[in-house]
Amino acid sequence: QVQLVESGGGLVQPGGSLRLSCVASGFTVDYYVMAWFRQAPGKEPEGIACISSSDDSTAYADSVKGRFAISRDKAKITAYLQMNSLKPEDTANYYCAGAYIWGPCRLTKNDYDFWGQGTEVTFSS
């Protein structure tokens, strides 16, 4: 069974940077997608970035495009989210998701079958 474990959240100042990690285990085939979602208090979950193992294509939400970058270590089956130029509105619980999908990924929550526990990103001001 697939397990996803996130880490890297913490306290950050506006304009700062942070890198999140998602370590996956239990994938039984080579084609899968991994994604990052976030949920702020009182708001709906938002898909912000995803990457496909089959073609290395990526997708980003407009709210983070140009500031965040998703990447993947195939050997470690790990996804990363590099977050730069952080804003107060980026405050949220960030969690990792995965699915068996061939081809491009989408930022649609219902596409994903496996979820991590989440890691919190908070701001000092």
mmCIF file with all atom_site columns, C-alpha atoms in Angstrom:
data_model
loop_
_atom_site.group_PDB
_atom_site.id
_atom_site.type_symbol
_atom_site.label_atom_id
_atom_site.label_alt_id
_atom_site.label_comp_id
_atom_site.label_asym_id
_atom_site.label_entity_id
_atom_site.label_seq_id
_atom_site.pdbx_PDB_ins_code
_atom_site.Cartn_x
_atom_site.Cartn_y
_atom_site.Cartn_z
_atom_site.occupancy
_atom_site.B_iso_or_equiv
_atom_site.pdbx_formal_charge
_atom_site.auth_seq_id
_atom_site.auth_comp_id
_atom_site.auth_asym_id
_atom_site.auth_atom_id
_atom_site.pdbx_PDB_model_num
ATOM 1   C CA . GLN A 1 1   ? 0.000   0.000  0.000   1.00 0.00 ? 1   GLN A CA 1
ATOM 2   C CA . VAL A 1 2   ? 1.168   3.518  -0.769  1.00 0.00 ? 2   VAL A CA 1
ATOM 3   C CA . GLN A 1 3   ? 2.353   5.766  2.028   1.00 0.00 ? 3   GLN A CA 1
ATOM 4   C CA . LEU A 1 4   ? 3.294   9.435  1.703   1.00 0.00 ? 4   LEU A CA 1
ATOM 5   C CA . VAL A 1 5   ? 5.166   11.338 4.398   1.00 0.00 ? 5   VAL A CA 1
ATOM 6   C CA . GLU A 1 6   ? 5.660   15.105 4.230   1.00 0.00 ? 6   GLU A CA 1
ATOM 7   C CA . SER A 1 7   ? 8.227   17.211 6.039   1.00 0.00 ? 7   SER A CA 1
ATOM 8   C CA . GLY A 1 8   ? 9.801   20.657 5.884   1.00 0.00 ? 8   GLY A CA 1
ATOM 9   C CA . GLY A 1 9   ? 7.068   22.947 7.140   1.00 0.00 ? 9   GLY A CA 1
ATOM 10  C CA . GLY A 1 10  ? 7.699   25.622 9.703   1.00 0.00 ? 10  GLY A CA 1
ATOM 11  C CA . LEU A 1 11  ? 7.719   29.317 10.498  1.00 0.00 ? 11  LEU A CA 1
ATOM 12  C CA . VAL A 1 12  ? 8.766   31.673 7.718   1.00 0.00 ? 12  VAL A CA 1
ATOM 13  C CA . GLN A 1 13  ? 8.778   35.427 7.102   1.00 0.00 ? 13  GLN A CA 1
ATOM 14  C CA . PRO A 1 14  ? 7.139   37.058 4.082   1.00 0.00 ? 14  PRO A CA 1
ATOM 15  C CA . GLY A 1 15  ? 9.499   36.954 1.127   1.00 0.00 ? 15  GLY A CA 1
ATOM 16  C CA . GLY A 1 16  ? 11.319  33.955 2.519   1.00 0.00 ? 16  GLY A CA 1
ATOM 17  C CA . SER A 1 17  ? 11.807  30.472 1.128   1.00 0.00 ? 17  SER A CA 1
ATOM 18  C CA . LEU A 1 18  ? 11.009  26.977 2.273   1.00 0.00 ? 18  LEU A CA 1
ATOM 19  C CA . ARG A 1 19  ? 11.366  23.506 0.790   1.00 0.00 ? 19  ARG A CA 1
ATOM 20  C CA . LEU A 1 20  ? 8.908   20.721 1.478   1.00 0.00 ? 20  LEU A CA 1
ATOM 21  C CA . SER A 1 21  ? 9.616   17.033 0.935   1.00 0.00 ? 21  SER A CA 1
ATOM 22  C CA . CYS A 1 22  ? 7.289   14.098 0.319   1.00 0.00 ? 22  CYS A CA 1
ATOM 23  C CA . VAL A 1 23  ? 8.731   10.610 0.621   1.00 0.00 ? 23  VAL A CA 1
ATOM 24  C CA . ALA A 1 24  ? 6.644   7.896  -1.022  1.00 0.00 ? 24  ALA A CA 1
ATOM 25  C CA . SER A 1 25  ? 6.691   4.163  -0.498  1.00 0.00 ? 25  SER A CA 1
ATOM 26  C CA . GLY A 1 26  ? 4.597   1.298  -1.824  1.00 0.00 ? 26  GLY A CA 1
ATOM 27  C CA . PHE A 1 27  ? 4.169   2.274  -5.488  1.00 0.00 ? 27  PHE A CA 1
ATOM 28  C CA . THR A 1 28  ? 3.973   -1.032 -7.373  1.00 0.00 ? 28  THR A CA 1
ATOM 29  C CA . VAL A 1 29  ? 4.190   0.284  -10.960 1.00 0.00 ? 29  VAL A CA 1
ATOM 30  C CA . ASP A 1 30  ? 6.394   2.911  -12.569 1.00 0.00 ? 30  ASP A CA 1
ATOM 31  C CA . TYR A 1 31  ? 3.696   5.307  -13.716 1.00 0.00 ? 31  TYR A CA 1
ATOM 32  C CA . TYR A 1 32  ? 2.262   7.606  -11.079 1.00 0.00 ? 32  TYR A CA 1
ATOM 33  C CA . VAL A 1 33  ? 1.778   11.269 -10.334 1.00 0.00 ? 33  VAL A CA 1
ATOM 34  C CA . MET A 1 34  ? 2.541   13.226 -7.195  1.00 0.00 ? 34  MET A CA 1
ATOM 35  C CA . ALA A 1 35  ? 1.035   16.531 -6.197  1.00 0.00 ? 35  ALA A CA 1
ATOM 36  C CA . TRP A 1 36  ? 1.013   19.186 -3.518  1.00 0.00 ? 36  TRP A CA 1
ATOM 37  C CA . PHE A 1 37  ? -2.200  20.559 -2.093  1.00 0.00 ? 37  PHE A CA 1
ATOM 38  C CA . ARG A 1 38  ? -2.745  23.125 0.614   1.00 0.00 ? 38  ARG A CA 1
ATOM 39  C CA . GLN A 1 39  ? -5.594  24.133 2.861   1.00 0.00 ? 39  GLN A CA 1
ATOM 40  C CA . ALA A 1 40  ? -5.742  27.370 4.801   1.00 0.00 ? 40  ALA A CA 1
ATOM 41  C CA . PRO A 1 41  ? -7.994  27.729 7.851   1.00 0.00 ? 41  PRO A CA 1
ATOM 42  C CA . GLY A 1 42  ? -11.576 28.245 6.759   1.00 0.00 ? 42  GLY A CA 1
ATOM 43  C CA . LYS A 1 43  ? -10.796 27.712 3.071   1.00 0.00 ? 43  LYS A CA 1
ATOM 44  C CA . GLU A 1 44  ? -11.209 24.902 0.598   1.00 0.00 ? 44  GLU A CA 1
ATOM 45  C CA . PRO A 1 45  ? -8.284  22.666 -0.392  1.00 0.00 ? 45  PRO A CA 1
ATOM 46  C CA . GLU A 1 46  ? -6.243  24.034 -3.279  1.00 0.00 ? 46  GLU A CA 1
ATOM 47  C CA . GLY A 1 47  ? -4.094  22.018 -5.660  1.00 0.00 ? 47  GLY A CA 1
ATOM 48  C CA . ILE A 1 48  ? -0.906  23.986 -6.246  1.00 0.00 ? 48  ILE A CA 1
ATOM 49  C CA . ALA A 1 49  ? 1.573   21.757 -8.101  1.00 0.00 ? 49  ALA A CA 1
ATOM 50  C CA . CYS A 1 50  ? 1.950   18.267 -9.548  1.00 0.00 ? 50  CYS A CA 1
ATOM 51  C CA . ILE A 1 51  ? 4.454   16.187 -11.476 1.00 0.00 ? 51  ILE A CA 1
ATOM 52  C CA . SER A 1 52  ? 4.156   13.013 -13.533 1.00 0.00 ? 52  SER A CA 1
ATOM 53  C CA . SER A 1 53  ? 6.636   10.140 -13.411 1.00 0.00 ? 53  SER A CA 1
ATOM 54  C CA . SER A 1 54  ? 5.794   8.999  -16.951 1.00 0.00 ? 54  SER A CA 1
ATOM 55  C CA . ASP A 1 55  ? 6.733   12.191 -18.815 1.00 0.00 ? 55  ASP A CA 1
ATOM 56  C CA . ASP A 1 56  ? 8.045   14.587 -16.111 1.00 0.00 ? 56  ASP A CA 1
ATOM 57  C CA . SER A 1 57  ? 5.408   17.119 -17.028 1.00 0.00 ? 57  SER A CA 1
ATOM 58  C CA . THR A 1 58  ? 4.255   19.559 -14.349 1.00 0.00 ? 58  THR A CA 1
ATOM 59  C CA . ALA A 1 59  ? 1.298   21.772 -13.620 1.00 0.00 ? 59  ALA A CA 1
ATOM 60  C CA . TYR A 1 60  ? 0.941   24.768 -11.315 1.00 0.00 ? 60  TYR A CA 1
ATOM 61  C CA . ALA A 1 61  ? -1.876  26.788 -9.895  1.00 0.00 ? 61  ALA A CA 1
ATOM 62  C CA . ASP A 1 62  ? -1.907  30.420 -10.967 1.00 0.00 ? 62  ASP A CA 1
ATOM 63  C CA . SER A 1 63  ? -1.583  31.460 -7.334  1.00 0.00 ? 63  SER A CA 1
ATOM 64  C CA . VAL A 1 64  ? 1.923   29.976 -7.078  1.00 0.00 ? 64  VAL A CA 1
ATOM 65  C CA . LYS A 1 65  ? 3.177   29.978 -10.664 1.00 0.00 ? 65  LYS A CA 1
ATOM 66  C CA . GLY A 1 66  ? 6.600   31.580 -10.899 1.00 0.00 ? 66  GLY A CA 1
ATOM 67  C CA . ARG A 1 67  ? 7.194   31.326 -7.160  1.00 0.00 ? 67  ARG A CA 1
ATOM 68  C CA . PHE A 1 68  ? 6.931   27.611 -6.401  1.00 0.00 ? 68  PHE A CA 1
ATOM 69  C CA . ALA A 1 69  ? 8.642   24.720 -8.174  1.00 0.00 ? 69  ALA A CA 1
ATOM 70  C CA . ILE A 1 70  ? 7.913   21.019 -7.901  1.00 0.00 ? 70  ILE A CA 1
ATOM 71  C CA . SER A 1 71  ? 10.609  18.452 -8.587  1.00 0.00 ? 71  SER A CA 1
ATOM 72  C CA . ARG A 1 72  ? 11.119  14.733 -8.228  1.00 0.00 ? 72  ARG A CA 1
ATOM 73  C CA . ASP A 1 73  ? 13.870  12.307 -7.285  1.00 0.00 ? 73  ASP A CA 1
ATOM 74  C CA . LYS A 1 74  ? 12.992  9.138  -9.154  1.00 0.00 ? 74  LYS A CA 1
ATOM 75  C CA . ALA A 1 75  ? 15.399  6.879  -7.293  1.00 0.00 ? 75  ALA A CA 1
ATOM 76  C CA . LYS A 1 76  ? 14.150  8.019  -3.893  1.00 0.00 ? 76  LYS A CA 1
ATOM 77  C CA . ILE A 1 77  ? 10.516  8.263  -5.019  1.00 0.00 ? 77  ILE A CA 1
ATOM 78  C CA . THR A 1 78  ? 10.414  11.677 -3.401  1.00 0.00 ? 78  THR A CA 1
ATOM 79  C CA . ALA A 1 79  ? 8.719   14.896 -4.464  1.00 0.00 ? 79  ALA A CA 1
ATOM 80  C CA . TYR A 1 80  ? 9.860   18.348 -3.415  1.00 0.00 ? 80  TYR A CA 1
ATOM 81  C CA . LEU A 1 81  ? 8.165   21.703 -3.364  1.00 0.00 ? 81  LEU A CA 1
ATOM 82  C CA . GLN A 1 82  ? 10.513  24.687 -3.409  1.00 0.00 ? 82  GLN A CA 1
ATOM 83  C CA . MET A 1 83  ? 8.608   27.740 -2.236  1.00 0.00 ? 83  MET A CA 1
ATOM 84  C CA . ASN A 1 84  ? 10.094  31.176 -2.865  1.00 0.00 ? 84  ASN A CA 1
ATOM 85  C CA . SER A 1 85  ? 8.829   34.720 -2.374  1.00 0.00 ? 85  SER A CA 1
ATOM 86  C CA . LEU A 1 86  ? 6.405   33.510 0.244   1.00 0.00 ? 86  LEU A CA 1
ATOM 87  C CA . LYS A 1 87  ? 3.393   35.652 1.054   1.00 0.00 ? 87  LYS A CA 1
ATOM 88  C CA . PRO A 1 88  ? 1.109   35.678 4.098   1.00 0.00 ? 88  PRO A CA 1
ATOM 89  C CA . GLU A 1 89  ? -1.627  34.144 1.961   1.00 0.00 ? 89  GLU A CA 1
ATOM 90  C CA . ASP A 1 90  ? 0.578   31.081 1.516   1.00 0.00 ? 90  ASP A CA 1
ATOM 91  C CA . THR A 1 91  ? -0.077  30.167 5.144   1.00 0.00 ? 91  THR A CA 1
ATOM 92  C CA . ALA A 1 92  ? -1.685  26.727 5.132   1.00 0.00 ? 92  ALA A CA 1
ATOM 93  C CA . ASN A 1 93  ? -1.318  23.074 5.850   1.00 0.00 ? 93  ASN A CA 1
ATOM 94  C CA . TYR A 1 94  ? 0.510   21.556 2.890   1.00 0.00 ? 94  TYR A CA 1
ATOM 95  C CA . TYR A 1 95  ? 0.009   17.919 2.028   1.00 0.00 ? 95  TYR A CA 1
ATOM 96  C CA . CYS A 1 96  ? 1.217   15.496 -0.565  1.00 0.00 ? 96  CYS A CA 1
ATOM 97  C CA . ALA A 1 97  ? -0.949  13.325 -2.793  1.00 0.00 ? 97  ALA A CA 1
ATOM 98  C CA . GLY A 1 98  ? -0.350  10.475 -5.224  1.00 0.00 ? 98  GLY A CA 1
ATOM 99  C CA . ALA A 1 99  ? -2.159  8.400  -7.841  1.00 0.00 ? 99  ALA A CA 1
ATOM 100 C CA . TYR A 1 100 ? -1.558  5.797  -10.532 1.00 0.00 ? 100 TYR A CA 1
ATOM 101 C CA . ILE A 1 101 ? -1.957  7.917  -13.662 1.00 0.00 ? 101 ILE A CA 1
ATOM 102 C CA . TRP A 1 102 ? -0.187  7.690  -17.007 1.00 0.00 ? 102 TRP A CA 1
ATOM 103 C CA . GLY A 1 103 ? 0.545   11.019 -18.609 1.00 0.00 ? 103 GLY A CA 1
ATOM 104 C CA . PRO A 1 104 ? 0.039   14.593 -17.476 1.00 0.00 ? 104 PRO A CA 1
ATOM 105 C CA . CYS A 1 105 ? -1.226  15.345 -13.993 1.00 0.00 ? 105 CYS A CA 1
ATOM 106 C CA . ARG A 1 106 ? -4.026  17.661 -12.956 1.00 0.00 ? 106 ARG A CA 1
ATOM 107 C CA . LEU A 1 107 ? -4.626  19.780 -9.880  1.00 0.00 ? 107 LEU A CA 1
ATOM 108 C CA . THR A 1 108 ? -7.907  18.062 -9.164  1.00 0.00 ? 108 THR A CA 1
ATOM 109 C CA . LYS A 1 109 ? -8.305  16.597 -5.703  1.00 0.00 ? 109 LYS A CA 1
ATOM 110 C CA . ASN A 1 110 ? -10.507 13.740 -6.879  1.00 0.00 ? 110 ASN A CA 1
ATOM 111 C CA . ASP A 1 111 ? -7.702  12.477 -9.140  1.00 0.00 ? 111 ASP A CA 1
ATOM 112 C CA . TYR A 1 112 ? -5.649  11.433 -6.140  1.00 0.00 ? 112 TYR A CA 1
ATOM 113 C CA . ASP A 1 113 ? -6.000  8.277  -4.102  1.00 0.00 ? 113 ASP A CA 1
ATOM 114 C CA . PHE A 1 114 ? -3.163  8.492  -1.581  1.00 0.00 ? 114 PHE A CA 1
ATOM 115 C CA . TRP A 1 115 ? -2.527  11.300 0.873   1.00 0.00 ? 115 TRP A CA 1
ATOM 116 C CA . GLY A 1 116 ? 0.068   12.325 3.401   1.00 0.00 ? 116 GLY A CA 1
ATOM 117 C CA . GLN A 1 117 ? -0.542  13.704 6.861   1.00 0.00 ? 117 GLN A CA 1
ATOM 118 C CA . GLY A 1 118 ? 0.396   17.282 5.996   1.00 0.00 ? 118 GLY A CA 1
ATOM 119 C CA . THR A 1 119 ? 2.986   19.783 7.153   1.00 0.00 ? 119 THR A CA 1
ATOM 120 C CA . GLU A 1 120 ? 2.179   23.287 8.366   1.00 0.00 ? 120 GLU A CA 1
ATOM 121 C CA . VAL A 1 121 ? 3.583   26.514 6.949   1.00 0.00 ? 121 VAL A CA 1
ATOM 122 C CA . THR A 1 122 ? 3.025   29.573 9.144   1.00 0.00 ? 122 THR A CA 1
ATOM 123 C CA . PHE A 1 123 ? 4.215   33.183 9.059   1.00 0.00 ? 123 PHE A CA 1
ATOM 124 C CA . SER A 1 124 ? 5.820   35.391 11.665  1.00 0.00 ? 124 SER A CA 1
ATOM 125 C CA . SER A 1 125 ? 3.869   38.424 10.446  1.00 0.00 ? 125 SER A CA 1
#
